[in-house]
Coordinates of C-alpha atoms in Angstrom, one line a residue:
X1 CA 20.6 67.9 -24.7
X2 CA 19.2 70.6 -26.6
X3 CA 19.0 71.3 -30.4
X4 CA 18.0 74.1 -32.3
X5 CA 15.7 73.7 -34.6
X6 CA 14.5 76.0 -37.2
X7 CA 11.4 75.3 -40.2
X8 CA 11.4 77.0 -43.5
X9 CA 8.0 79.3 -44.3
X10 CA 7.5 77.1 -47.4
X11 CA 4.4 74.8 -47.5
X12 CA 6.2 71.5 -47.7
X13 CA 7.7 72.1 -43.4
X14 CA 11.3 70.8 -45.0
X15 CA 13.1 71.1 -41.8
X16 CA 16.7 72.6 -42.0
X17 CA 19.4 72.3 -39.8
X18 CA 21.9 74.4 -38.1
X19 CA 25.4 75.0 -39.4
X20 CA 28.0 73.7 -37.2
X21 CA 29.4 76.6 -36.6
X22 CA 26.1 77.7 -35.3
X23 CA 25.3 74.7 -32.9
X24 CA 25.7 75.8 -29.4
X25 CA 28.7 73.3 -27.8
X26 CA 27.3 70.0 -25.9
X27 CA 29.6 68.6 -23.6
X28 CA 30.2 64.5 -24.4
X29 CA 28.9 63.5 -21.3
X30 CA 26.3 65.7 -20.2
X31 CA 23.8 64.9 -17.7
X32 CA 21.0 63.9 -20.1
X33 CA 23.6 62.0 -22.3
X34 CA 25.4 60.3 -19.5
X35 CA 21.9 58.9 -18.0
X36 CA 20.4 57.6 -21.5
X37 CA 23.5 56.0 -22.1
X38 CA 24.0 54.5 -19.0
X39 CA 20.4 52.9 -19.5
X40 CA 21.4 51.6 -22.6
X41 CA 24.5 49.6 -21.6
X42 CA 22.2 48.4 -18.9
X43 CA 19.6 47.4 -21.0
X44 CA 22.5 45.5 -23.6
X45 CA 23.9 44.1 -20.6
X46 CA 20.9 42.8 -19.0
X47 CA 19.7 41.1 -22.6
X48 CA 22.9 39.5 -23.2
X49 CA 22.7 37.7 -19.4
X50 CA 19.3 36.5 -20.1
X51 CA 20.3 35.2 -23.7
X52 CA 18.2 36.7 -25.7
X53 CA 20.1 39.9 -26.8
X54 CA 19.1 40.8 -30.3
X55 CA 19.6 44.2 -30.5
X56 CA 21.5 46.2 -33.3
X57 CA 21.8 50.2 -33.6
X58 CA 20.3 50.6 -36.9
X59 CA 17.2 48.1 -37.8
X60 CA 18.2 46.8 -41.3
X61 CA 15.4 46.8 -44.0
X62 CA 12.8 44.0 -44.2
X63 CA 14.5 43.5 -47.9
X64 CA 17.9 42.6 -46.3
X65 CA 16.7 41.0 -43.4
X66 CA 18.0 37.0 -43.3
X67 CA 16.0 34.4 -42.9
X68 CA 16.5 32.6 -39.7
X69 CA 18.3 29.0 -39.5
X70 CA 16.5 26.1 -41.1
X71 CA 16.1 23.7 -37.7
X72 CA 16.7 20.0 -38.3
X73 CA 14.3 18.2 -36.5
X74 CA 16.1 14.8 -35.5
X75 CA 13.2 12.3 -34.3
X76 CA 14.6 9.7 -31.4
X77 CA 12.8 6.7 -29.9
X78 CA 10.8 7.8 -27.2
X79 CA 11.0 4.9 -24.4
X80 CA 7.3 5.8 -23.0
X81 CA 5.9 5.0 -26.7
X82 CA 4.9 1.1 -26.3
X83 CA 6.2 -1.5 -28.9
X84 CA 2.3 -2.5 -29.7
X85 CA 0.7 1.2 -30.6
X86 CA -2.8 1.0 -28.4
X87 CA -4.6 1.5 -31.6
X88 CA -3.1 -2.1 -32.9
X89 CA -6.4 -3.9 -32.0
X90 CA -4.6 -7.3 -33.8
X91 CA -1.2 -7.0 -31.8
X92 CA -3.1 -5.9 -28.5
X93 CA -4.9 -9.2 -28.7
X94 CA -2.4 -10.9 -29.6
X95 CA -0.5 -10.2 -26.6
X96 CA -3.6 -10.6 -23.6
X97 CA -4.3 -14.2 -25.4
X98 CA -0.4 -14.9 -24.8
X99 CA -0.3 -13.8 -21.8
X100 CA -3.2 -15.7 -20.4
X101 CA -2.0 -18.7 -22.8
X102 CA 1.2 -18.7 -21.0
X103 CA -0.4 -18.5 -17.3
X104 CA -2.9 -21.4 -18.2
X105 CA 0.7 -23.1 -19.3
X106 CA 2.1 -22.3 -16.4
X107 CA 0.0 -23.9 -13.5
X108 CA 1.3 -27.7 -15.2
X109 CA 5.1 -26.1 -13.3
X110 CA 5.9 -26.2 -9.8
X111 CA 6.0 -22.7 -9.5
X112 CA 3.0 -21.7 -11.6
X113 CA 1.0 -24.4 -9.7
X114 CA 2.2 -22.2 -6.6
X115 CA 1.0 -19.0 -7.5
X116 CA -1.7 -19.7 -9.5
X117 CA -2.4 -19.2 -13.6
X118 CA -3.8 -15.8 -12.9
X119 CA -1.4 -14.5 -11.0
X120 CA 1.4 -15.3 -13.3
X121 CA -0.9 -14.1 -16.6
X122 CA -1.6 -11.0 -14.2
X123 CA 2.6 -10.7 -13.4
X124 CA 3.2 -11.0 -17.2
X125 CA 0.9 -8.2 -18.6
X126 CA 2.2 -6.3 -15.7
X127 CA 5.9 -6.9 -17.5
X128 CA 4.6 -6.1 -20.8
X129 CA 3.3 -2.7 -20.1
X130 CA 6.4 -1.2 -18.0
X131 CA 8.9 -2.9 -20.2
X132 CA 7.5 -0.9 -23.1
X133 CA 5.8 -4.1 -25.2
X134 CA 2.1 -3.3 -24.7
X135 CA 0.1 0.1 -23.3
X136 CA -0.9 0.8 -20.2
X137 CA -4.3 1.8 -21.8
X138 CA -6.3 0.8 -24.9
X139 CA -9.2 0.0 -26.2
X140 CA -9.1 -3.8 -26.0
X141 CA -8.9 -3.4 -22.6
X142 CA -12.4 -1.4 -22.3
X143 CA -13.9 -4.4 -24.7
X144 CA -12.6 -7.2 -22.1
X145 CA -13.8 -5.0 -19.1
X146 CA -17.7 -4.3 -20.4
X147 CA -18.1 -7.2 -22.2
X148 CA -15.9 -10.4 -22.0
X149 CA -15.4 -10.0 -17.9
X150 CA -19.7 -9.9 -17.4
X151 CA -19.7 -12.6 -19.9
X152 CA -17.1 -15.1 -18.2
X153 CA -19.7 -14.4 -14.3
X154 CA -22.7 -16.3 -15.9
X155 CA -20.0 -19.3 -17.1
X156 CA -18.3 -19.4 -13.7
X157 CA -21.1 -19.9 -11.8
X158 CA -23.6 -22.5 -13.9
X159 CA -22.9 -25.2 -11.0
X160 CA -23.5 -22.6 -8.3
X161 CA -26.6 -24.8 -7.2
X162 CA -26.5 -23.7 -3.6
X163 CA -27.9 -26.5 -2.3
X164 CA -26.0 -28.8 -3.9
X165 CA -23.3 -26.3 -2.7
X166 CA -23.8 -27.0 1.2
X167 CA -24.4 -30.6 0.6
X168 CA -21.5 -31.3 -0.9
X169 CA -18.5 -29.4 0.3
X170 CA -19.5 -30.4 4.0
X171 CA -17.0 -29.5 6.8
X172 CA -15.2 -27.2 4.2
X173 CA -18.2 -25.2 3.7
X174 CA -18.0 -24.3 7.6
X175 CA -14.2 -23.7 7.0
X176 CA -14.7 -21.2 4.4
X177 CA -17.4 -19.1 6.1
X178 CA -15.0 -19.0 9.0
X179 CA -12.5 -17.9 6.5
X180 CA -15.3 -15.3 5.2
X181 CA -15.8 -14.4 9.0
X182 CA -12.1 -14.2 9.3
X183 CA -11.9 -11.7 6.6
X184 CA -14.5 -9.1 7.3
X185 CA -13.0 -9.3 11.0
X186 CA -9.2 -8.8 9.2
X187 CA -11.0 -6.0 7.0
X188 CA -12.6 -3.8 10.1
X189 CA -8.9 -4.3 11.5
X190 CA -6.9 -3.1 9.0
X191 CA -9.0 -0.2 7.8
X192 CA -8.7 1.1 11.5
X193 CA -5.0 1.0 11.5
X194 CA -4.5 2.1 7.7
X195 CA -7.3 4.1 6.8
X196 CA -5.8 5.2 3.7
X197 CA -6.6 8.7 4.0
X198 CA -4.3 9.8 0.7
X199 CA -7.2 8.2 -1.0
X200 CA -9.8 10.5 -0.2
X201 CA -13.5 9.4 -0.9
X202 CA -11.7 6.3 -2.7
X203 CA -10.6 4.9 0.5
X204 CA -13.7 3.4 2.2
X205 CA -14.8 1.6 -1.4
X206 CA -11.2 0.2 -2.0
X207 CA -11.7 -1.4 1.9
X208 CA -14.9 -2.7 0.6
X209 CA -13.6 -4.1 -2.7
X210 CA -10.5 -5.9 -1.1
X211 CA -13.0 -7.5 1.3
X212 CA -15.2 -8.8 -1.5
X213 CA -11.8 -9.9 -2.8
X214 CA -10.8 -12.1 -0.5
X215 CA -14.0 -13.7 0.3
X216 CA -14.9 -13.9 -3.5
X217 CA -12.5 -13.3 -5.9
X218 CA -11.4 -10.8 -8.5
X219 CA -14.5 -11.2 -10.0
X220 CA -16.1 -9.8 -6.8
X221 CA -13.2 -6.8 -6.9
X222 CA -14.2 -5.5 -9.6
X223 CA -18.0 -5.5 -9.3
X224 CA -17.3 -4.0 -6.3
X225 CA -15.1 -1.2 -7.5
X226 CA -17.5 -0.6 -10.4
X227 CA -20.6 -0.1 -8.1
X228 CA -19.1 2.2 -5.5
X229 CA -17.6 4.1 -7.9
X230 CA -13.9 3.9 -7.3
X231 CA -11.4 5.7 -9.8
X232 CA -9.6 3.4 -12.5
X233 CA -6.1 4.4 -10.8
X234 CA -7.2 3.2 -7.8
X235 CA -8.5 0.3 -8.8
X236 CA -5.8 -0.8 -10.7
X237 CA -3.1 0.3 -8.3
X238 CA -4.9 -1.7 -5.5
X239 CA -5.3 -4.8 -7.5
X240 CA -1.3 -4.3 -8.4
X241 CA -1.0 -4.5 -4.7
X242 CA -2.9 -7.2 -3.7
X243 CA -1.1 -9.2 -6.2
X244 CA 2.2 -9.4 -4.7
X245 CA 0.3 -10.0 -1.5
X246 CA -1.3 -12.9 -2.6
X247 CA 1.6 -14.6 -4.3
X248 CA 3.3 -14.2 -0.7
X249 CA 0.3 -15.4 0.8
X250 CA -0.3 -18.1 -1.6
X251 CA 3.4 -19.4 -0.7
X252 CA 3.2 -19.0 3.0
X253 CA 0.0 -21.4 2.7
X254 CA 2.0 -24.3 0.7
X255 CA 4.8 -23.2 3.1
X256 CA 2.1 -24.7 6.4
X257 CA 1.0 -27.4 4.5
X258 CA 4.3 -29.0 3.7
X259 CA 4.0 -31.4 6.5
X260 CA 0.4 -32.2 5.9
X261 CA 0.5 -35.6 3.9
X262 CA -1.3 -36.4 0.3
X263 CA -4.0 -38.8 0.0
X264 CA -3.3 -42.1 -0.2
X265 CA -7.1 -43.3 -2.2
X266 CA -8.8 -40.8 -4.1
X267 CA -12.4 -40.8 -2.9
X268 CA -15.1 -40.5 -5.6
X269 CA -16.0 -37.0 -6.4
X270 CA -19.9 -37.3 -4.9
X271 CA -21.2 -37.6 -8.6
X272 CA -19.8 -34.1 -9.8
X273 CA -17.9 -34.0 -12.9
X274 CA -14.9 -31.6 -12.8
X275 CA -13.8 -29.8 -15.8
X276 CA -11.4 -31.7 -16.7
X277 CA -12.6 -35.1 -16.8
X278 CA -15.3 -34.9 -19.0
X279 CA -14.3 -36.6 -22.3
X280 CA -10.5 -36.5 -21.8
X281 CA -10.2 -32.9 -22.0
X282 CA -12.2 -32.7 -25.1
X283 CA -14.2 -29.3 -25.5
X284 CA -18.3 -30.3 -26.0
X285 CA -18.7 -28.0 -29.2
X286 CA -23.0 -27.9 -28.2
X287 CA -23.0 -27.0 -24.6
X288 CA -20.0 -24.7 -25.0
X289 CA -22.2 -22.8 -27.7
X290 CA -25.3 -23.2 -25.8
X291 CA -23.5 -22.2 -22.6
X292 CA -22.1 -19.3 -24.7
X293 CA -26.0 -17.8 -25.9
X294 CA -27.6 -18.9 -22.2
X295 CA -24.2 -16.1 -21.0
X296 CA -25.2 -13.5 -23.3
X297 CA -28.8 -13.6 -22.0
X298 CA -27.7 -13.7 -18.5
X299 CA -25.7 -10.7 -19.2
X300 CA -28.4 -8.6 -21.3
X301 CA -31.0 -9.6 -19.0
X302 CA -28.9 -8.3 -16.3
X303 CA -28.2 -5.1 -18.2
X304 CA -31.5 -4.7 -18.9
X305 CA -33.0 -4.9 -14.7
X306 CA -30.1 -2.4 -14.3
X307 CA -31.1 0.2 -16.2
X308 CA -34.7 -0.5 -15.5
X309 CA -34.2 -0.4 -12.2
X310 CA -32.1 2.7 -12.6
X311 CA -29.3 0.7 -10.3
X312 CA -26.2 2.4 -10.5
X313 CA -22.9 1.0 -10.2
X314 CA -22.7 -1.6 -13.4
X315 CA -24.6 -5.0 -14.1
X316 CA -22.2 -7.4 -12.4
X317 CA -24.3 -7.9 -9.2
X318 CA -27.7 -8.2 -11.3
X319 CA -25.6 -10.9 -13.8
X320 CA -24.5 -13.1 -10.4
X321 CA -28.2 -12.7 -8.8
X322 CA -29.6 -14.1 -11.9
X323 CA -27.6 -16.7 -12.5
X324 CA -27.4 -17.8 -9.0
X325 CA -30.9 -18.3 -8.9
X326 CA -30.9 -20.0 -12.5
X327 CA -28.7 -22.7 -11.5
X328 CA -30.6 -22.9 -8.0
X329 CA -33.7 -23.9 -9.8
X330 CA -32.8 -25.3 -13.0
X331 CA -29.9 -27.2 -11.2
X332 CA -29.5 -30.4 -13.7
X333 CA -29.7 -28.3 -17.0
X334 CA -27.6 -25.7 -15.7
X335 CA -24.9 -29.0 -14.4
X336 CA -25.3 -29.9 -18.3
X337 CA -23.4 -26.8 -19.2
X338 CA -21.5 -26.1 -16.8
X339 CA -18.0 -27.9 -18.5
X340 CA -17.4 -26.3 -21.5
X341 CA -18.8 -23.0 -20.0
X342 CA -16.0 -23.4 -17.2
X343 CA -13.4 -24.0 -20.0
X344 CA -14.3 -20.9 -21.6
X345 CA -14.6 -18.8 -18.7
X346 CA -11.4 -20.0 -17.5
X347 CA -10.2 -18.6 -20.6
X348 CA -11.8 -15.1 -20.5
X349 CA -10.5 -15.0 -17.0
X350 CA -6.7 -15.2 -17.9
X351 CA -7.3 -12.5 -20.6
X352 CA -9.0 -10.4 -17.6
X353 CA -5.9 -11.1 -15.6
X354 CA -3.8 -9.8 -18.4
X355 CA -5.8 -6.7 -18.7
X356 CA -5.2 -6.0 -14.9
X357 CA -1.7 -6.5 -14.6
X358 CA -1.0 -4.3 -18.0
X359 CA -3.4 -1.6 -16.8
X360 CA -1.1 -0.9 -14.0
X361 CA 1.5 0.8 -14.1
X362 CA 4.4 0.7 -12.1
X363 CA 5.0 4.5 -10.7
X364 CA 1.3 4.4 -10.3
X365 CA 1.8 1.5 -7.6
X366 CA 4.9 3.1 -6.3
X367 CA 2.3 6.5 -5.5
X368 CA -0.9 5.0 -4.8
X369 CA -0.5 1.9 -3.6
X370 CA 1.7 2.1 -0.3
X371 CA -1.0 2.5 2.0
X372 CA -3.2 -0.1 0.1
X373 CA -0.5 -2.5 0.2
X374 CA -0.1 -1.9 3.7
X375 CA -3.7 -2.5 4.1
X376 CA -4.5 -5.7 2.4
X377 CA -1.1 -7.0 4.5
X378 CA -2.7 -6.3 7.7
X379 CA -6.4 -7.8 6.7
X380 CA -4.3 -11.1 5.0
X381 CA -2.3 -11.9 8.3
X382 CA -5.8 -11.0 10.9
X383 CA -7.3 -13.3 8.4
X384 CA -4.7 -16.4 8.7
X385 CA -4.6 -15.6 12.2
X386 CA -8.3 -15.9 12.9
X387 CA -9.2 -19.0 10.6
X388 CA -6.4 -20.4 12.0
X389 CA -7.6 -19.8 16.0
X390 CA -11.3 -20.5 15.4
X391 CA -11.0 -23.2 13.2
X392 CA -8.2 -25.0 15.8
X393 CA -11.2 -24.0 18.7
X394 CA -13.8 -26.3 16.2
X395 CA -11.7 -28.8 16.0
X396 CA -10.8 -28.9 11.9
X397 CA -7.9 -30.3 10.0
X398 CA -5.3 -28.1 9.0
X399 CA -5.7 -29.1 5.7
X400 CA -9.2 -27.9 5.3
X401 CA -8.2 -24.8 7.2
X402 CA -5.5 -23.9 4.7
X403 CA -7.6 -25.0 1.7
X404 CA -10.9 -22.8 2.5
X405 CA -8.5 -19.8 3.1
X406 CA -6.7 -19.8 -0.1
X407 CA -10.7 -20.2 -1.9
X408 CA -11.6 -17.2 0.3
X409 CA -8.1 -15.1 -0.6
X410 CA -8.1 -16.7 -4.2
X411 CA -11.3 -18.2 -5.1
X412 CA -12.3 -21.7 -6.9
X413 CA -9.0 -22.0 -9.3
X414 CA -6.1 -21.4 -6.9
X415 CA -8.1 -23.8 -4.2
X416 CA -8.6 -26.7 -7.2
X417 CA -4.6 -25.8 -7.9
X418 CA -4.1 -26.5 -4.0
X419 CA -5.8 -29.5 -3.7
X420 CA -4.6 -31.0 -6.6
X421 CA -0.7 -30.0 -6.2
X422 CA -1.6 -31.5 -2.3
X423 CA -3.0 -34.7 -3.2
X424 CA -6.2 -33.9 -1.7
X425 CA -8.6 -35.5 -4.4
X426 CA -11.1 -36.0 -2.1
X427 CA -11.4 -31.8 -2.0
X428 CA -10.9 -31.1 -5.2
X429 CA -14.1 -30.5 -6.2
X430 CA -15.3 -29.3 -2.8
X431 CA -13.0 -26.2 -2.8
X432 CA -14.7 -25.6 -6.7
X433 CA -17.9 -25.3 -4.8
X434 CA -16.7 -23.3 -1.9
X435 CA -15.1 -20.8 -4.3
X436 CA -18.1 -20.5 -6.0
X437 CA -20.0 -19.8 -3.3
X438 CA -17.6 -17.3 -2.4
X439 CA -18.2 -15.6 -5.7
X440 CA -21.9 -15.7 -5.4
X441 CA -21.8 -13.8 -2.0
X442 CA -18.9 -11.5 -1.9
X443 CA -20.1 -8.8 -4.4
X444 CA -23.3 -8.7 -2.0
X445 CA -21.3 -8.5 0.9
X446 CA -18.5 -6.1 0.3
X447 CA -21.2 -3.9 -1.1
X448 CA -23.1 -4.0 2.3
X449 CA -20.5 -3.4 4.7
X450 CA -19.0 -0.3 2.2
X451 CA -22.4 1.5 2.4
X452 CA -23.0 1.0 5.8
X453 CA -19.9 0.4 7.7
X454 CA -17.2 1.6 6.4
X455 CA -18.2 4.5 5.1
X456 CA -19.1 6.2 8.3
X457 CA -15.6 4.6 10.0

């Protein structure tokens, strides 16, 4: 489209236009005219498809331009936001001490006595966090894993004379390192049929940690977990797992000792004092304090030889070394304090189960944890199967088959719950001593065979 256009000689280059009766005629739809407005319906069309058409032919003034739309921001409950904010140090506590309140609670049912007090404590903070009532993270939970978990090692394990230990427990001693046999064997097994390769690097360190697991404890999990190095999502998801496995497993053993008879004369406990019985369940306010400061050395001198020693990996191992070897050679003061340090660990222990089951989260399990929870199925059942073979081949009563499995796959508390539900006084306090002598080993153990065995599988 042309236009002429013509400039007056004066200085200020007004420009003037033409006359209309001087324009030259322009068709309506020339060429140039046809193709610019063409573009421009395509370009209005195209805006108002896509939703954001804003265009108008003249561009109004910044003066009479209105303001856009107030927005009215309507805040809704958002269901991932926990009840107890993680920051709420007072309600977070609150809520691990019920918890592991209500699983101590829980062993004097039938079903509680079943599964165990840390199991259920572990099923209920498990609850609390996917229901919304508690995080799946906080702070507390860092305090109870650096501080109050290294603490409660040292109060487990003041009786862990060991030999008092192989005096006493006898033919369950032999049952239970079948048992620990039985579980490295179930271990090799099942990490060579589920290798758990979604896990990556994590895969060969969970193996090691369930092994330690179920010749230890969850004491011995953790250590484990913490000295190879294995991610927090892992570790929680694989713990989640072995859970339900357990509380299967823990059934299925009451399940093949229903037809094995209770006691009929409780035998005198070889001179050891359980926890229970000392002063009709009254707490001894000096050795629980002394056994409380003796801890807190344990644990700083074990900190201490760590870092010396530039060990990395975490001071859990260090802690049980030293405290092995404590109770070893100071055995009768060690014995002393050994009561009300086992009432408070037990404690510290249900808040620690609390923590694990409401660190893990659900979706997490459902993403992670197949192939673990396919693995630790496999290395439970070669486990029954071989302590159940071998220990028939020796000769041994079911019932201290059964007993030494479930202190290998659950350590000292679910064995005492075992023995006691069973009617088997006489191996009450035996299974205490096996399970702590599982605890003593395991982290040692698990840690051996992940460095040198299975990584390299």
């Amino acid at each position: 489209m042309a236009l002429d256009f013509t400039f007056s000689p004066s200085p200020t280059r007004r420009r003037s236009l033409p006359s209309p009766a001087a324009r030259p005629y322009v068709p309506l739809f020339s060429h140039h005219s046809l193709s610019t407005h063409l573009r421009i319906s395509h370009l209005i069309t195209r805006k108002i498809k896509l939703g954001n058409f804003n265009w108008s032919p003249t561009k109004p003034s910044p003066e009479k331009r209105k303001p856009p739309p107030r927005s009215v921001h309507v805040r809704a409950l958002n269901p991932s936001l926990p009840i107890i904010s993680p920051s709420d140090n007072w309600g977070t506590w609150t809520a691990l001490f019920a918890a592991g309140a209500f699983g101590i609670w829980s062993e004097k049912t039938k079903i509680g006595s079943t599964l165990s007090g840390a199991l259920v404590s572990t099923l209920v903070g498990l609850a609390a966090s996917n229901v919304g009532l508690i995080a799946c993270e906080a702070p507390a939970y860092q305090v109870v894993l650096e501080f109050l978990l290294p603490l409660a090692v040292p109060l487990l394990l003041f009786r862990a004379d060991m030999r008092h230990v192989i005096q006493s427990t006898g033919t369950l001693l032999l049952a239970f390192l079948i048992g620990s046999v039985a579980t490295t064997i179930g271990t090799l097994v099942a990490f060579f049929l589920v290798p758990m390769r979604s896990l990556g690097q994590d895969s060969w360190k969970i193996a090691a940690a369930l092994m330690g697991r179920h010749i230890g404890g969850a004491v011995n999990y953790v250590a484990i977990a913490d000295a190879l190095g294995v991610s927090s999502s892992v570790l929680a998801a694989g713990l989640a797992a072995d859970n339900v496995i357990c509380a299967v497993y823990f059934t299925t053993l009451f399940a093949l000792a229903a037809n094995v008879p209770p006691e009929r004369e409780p035998r005198p406990s070889d001179g050891v004092v359980n926890v229970e019985s000392n002063g009709g369940n009254k707490l001894p306010v000096l050795e629980s304090a002394t056994a409380l400061a003796v801890s807190f050395a344990i644990c700083k001198a074990g900190a201490f030889l760590t870092k010396y020693l530039g060990v990395q990996g975490g001071s859990l191992p260090a802690i049980t070394a030293i405290v092995v070897v404590l109770a070893t050679t100071f055995p009768k003061q060690f014995s002393h304090l050994a009561p009300g340090g086992e009432a408070m660990a037990l404690i510290l222990m249900q808040i620690f189960f609390a923590v694990v089951g409401a660190s893990g989260s659900i979706w997490n399990v459902i993403s992670t944890a197949p192939s673990i929870f396919l693995f630790a199925l496999v290395q439970i059942a070669v486990h029954l199967a071989v302590i159940l073979g071998v220990g028939k081949l020796y000769g041994l009563e079911l019932k201290l088959l059964l007993l030494a499995s479930n202190a290998n796959v659950g350590g000292p508390t679910t064995a005492c719950g075992m023995a006691t539900a069973k009617g088997w006084s006489s191996l009450v306090v035996p299974s205490i001593l096996a399970g702590i002598f599982g605890i003593a080993i395991a982290t040692f153990l698990g840690i051996g065979f992940g460095v040198k065995v299975f990584k390299y599988m």
